[in-house]
Short mmCIF file of C-alpha atoms in Angstrom, two decimals:
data_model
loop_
_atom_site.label_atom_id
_atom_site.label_comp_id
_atom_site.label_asym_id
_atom_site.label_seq_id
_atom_site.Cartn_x
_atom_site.Cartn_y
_atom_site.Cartn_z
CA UNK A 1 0.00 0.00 0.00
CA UNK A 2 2.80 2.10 -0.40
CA UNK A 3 2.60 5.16 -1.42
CA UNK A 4 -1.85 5.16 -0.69
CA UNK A 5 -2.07 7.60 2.04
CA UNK A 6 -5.89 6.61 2.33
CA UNK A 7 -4.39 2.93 3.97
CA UNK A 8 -2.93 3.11 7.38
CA UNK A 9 -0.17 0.60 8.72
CA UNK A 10 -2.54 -2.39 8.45
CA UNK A 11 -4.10 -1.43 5.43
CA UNK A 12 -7.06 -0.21 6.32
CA UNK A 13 -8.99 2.80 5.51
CA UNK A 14 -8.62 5.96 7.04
CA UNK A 15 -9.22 9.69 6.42
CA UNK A 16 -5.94 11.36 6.37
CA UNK A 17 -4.99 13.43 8.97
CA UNK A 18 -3.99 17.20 7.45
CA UNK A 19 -4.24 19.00 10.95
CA UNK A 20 0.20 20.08 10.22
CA UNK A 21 -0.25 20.05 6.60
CA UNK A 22 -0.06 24.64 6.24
CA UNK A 23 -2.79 26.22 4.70
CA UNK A 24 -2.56 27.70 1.06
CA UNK A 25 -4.33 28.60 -1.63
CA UNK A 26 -5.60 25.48 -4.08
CA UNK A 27 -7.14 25.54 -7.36
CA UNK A 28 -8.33 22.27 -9.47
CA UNK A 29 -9.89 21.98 -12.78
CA UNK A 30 -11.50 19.05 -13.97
CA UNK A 31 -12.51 18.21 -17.60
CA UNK A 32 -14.93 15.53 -19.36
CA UNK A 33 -17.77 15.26 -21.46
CA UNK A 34 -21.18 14.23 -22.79
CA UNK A 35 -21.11 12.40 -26.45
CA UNK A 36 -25.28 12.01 -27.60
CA UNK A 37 -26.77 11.49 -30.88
CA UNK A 38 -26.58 14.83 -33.82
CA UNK A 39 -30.51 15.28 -33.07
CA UNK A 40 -30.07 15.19 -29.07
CA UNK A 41 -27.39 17.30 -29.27
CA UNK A 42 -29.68 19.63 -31.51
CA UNK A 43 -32.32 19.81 -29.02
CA UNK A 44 -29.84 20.52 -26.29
CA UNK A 45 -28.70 23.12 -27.79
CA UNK A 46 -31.54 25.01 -29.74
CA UNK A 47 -33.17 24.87 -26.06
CA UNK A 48 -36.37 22.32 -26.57
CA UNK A 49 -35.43 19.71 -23.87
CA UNK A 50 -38.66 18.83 -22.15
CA UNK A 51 -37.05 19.23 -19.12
CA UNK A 52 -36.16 22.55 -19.77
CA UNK A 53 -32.26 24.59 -20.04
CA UNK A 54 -30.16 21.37 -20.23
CA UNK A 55 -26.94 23.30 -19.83
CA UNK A 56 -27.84 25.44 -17.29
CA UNK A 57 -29.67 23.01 -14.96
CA UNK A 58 -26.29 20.88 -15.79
CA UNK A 59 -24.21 23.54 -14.43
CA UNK A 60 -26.27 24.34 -11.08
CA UNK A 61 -25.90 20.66 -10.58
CA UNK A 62 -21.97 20.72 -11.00
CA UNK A 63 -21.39 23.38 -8.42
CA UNK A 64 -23.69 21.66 -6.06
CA UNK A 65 -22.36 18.20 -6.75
CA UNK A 66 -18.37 20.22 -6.01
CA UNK A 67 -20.00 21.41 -2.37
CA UNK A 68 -21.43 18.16 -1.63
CA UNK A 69 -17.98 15.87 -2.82
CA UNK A 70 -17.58 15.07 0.89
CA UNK A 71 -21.10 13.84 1.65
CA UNK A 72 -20.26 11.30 -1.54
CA UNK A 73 -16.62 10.71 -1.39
CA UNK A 74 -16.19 8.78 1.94
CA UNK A 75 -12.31 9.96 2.89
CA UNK A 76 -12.58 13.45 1.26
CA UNK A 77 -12.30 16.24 4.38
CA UNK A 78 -15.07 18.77 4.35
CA UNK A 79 -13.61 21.96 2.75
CA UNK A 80 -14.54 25.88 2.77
CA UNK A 81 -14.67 25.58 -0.90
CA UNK A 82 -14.25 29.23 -2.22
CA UNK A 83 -15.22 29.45 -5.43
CA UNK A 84 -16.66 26.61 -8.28
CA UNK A 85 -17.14 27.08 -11.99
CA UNK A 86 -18.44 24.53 -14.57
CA UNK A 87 -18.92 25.62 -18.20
CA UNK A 88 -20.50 23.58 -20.34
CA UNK A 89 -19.56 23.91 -24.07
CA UNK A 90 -21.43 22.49 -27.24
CA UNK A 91 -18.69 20.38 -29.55
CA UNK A 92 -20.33 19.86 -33.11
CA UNK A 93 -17.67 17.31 -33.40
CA UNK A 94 -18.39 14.67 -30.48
CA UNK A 95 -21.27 15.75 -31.09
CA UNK A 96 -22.25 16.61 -27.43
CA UNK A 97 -21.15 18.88 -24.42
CA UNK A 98 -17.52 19.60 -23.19
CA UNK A 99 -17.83 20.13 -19.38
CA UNK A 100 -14.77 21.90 -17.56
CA UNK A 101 -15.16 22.58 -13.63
CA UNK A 102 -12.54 24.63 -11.57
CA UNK A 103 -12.58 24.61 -7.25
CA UNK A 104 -10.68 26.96 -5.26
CA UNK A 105 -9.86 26.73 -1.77
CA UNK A 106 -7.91 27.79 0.81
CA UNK A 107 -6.85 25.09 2.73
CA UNK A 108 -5.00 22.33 3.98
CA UNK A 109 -6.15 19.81 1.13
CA UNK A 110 -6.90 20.00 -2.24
CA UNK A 111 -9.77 20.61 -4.50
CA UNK A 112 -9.16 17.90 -6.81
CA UNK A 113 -12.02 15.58 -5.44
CA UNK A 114 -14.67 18.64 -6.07
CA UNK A 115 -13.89 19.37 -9.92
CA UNK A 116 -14.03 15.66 -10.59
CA UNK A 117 -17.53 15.81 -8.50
CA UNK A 118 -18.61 18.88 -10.49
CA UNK A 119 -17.53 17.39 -14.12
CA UNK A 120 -18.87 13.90 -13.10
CA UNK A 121 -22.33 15.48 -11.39
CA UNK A 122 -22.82 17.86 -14.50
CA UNK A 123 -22.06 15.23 -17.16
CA UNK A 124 -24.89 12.67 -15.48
CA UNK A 125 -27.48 15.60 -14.78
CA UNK A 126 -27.58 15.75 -18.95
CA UNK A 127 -27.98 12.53 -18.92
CA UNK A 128 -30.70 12.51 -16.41
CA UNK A 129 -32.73 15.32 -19.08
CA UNK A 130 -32.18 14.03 -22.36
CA UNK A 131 -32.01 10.39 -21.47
CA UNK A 132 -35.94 10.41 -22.94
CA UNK A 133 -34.54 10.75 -26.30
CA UNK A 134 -31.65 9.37 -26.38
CA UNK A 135 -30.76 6.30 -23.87
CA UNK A 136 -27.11 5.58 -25.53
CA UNK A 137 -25.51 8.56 -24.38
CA UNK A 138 -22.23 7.92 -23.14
CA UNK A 139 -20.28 10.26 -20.59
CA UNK A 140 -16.16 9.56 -20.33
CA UNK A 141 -13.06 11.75 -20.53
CA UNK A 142 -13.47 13.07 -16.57
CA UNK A 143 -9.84 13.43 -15.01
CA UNK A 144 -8.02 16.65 -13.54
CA UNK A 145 -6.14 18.45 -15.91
CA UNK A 146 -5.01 21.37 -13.56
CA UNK A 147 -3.78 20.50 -9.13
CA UNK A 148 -2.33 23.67 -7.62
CA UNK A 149 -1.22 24.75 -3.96
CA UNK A 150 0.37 22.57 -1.32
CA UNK A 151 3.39 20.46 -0.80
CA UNK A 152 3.26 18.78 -4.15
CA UNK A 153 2.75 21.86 -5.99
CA UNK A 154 1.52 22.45 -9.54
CA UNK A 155 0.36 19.69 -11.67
CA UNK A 156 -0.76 19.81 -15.50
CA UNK A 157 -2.33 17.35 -17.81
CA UNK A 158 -0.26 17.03 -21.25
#
């Protein structure tokens, strides 16, 4: 388990302790997406969802889902969570929605966790709308493409 800090010495599960760990500034963006069907993706985006404004129902769900990671996530430490933004971008190409999310803190953890909550919580609320029309949907892509702040300092996706 080396190397796992969520494992203590017997390998069992534990929620890190951060209480010495100093207290800086930490940013995370998260990226993934949403690939549907030409026609879903036209209703999506000319606005005639039954359910209503796909995108921005999508996005109120992604900053919720960032200030709820810890009530989902059962290791992640409760964090004053500063600031959360999740954009949701029609992509002809896919075709379907590009979802980025970025959490800022100031702490003594990252914000990691929440973007990947945010992407991942956005990406299955379209789902959740437009799954009426259009049940083979398929959500992938989510990682972190941006960790900054703390010990381990800055960290970028290639």
């Amino acid at each position: 388990m080396s190397g796992l800090t969520h494992f203590d010495a017997k390998g069992d599960a534990h929620m890190v302790d951060v209480s010495d760990k100093a207290v800086t500034a930490r940013i995370a963006t998260a990226e993934g997406w949403v690939k549907m069907a030409p026609e879903t993706f036209e209703i999506i985006t000319e606005g005639r969802a039954k359910k209503g404004d796909v995108i921005s129902v999508a996005r109120l769900a992604g900053i919720m889902g960032a200030k709820k990671t810890p009530e989902l996530i059962p290791l992640c430490h409760p964090l004053p969570v500063t600031k959360v933004t999740v954009d949701l971008t029609p992509d002809a190409d896919l075709p379907g929605l590009r979802i980025e999310a970025t959490v800022k803190t100031t702490g003594q953890t990252g914000v990691e966790m929440e973007a990947l909550t945010a992407v991942s919580t956005a990406a299955l609320t379209v789902y959740d709308m437009a799954k009426a029309v259009d049940k083979a949907m398929e959500i992938g892509g989510i990682r972190v493409v941006l960790k900054d702040g703390g010990k381990s300092g800055r960290y970028e996706a290639t």
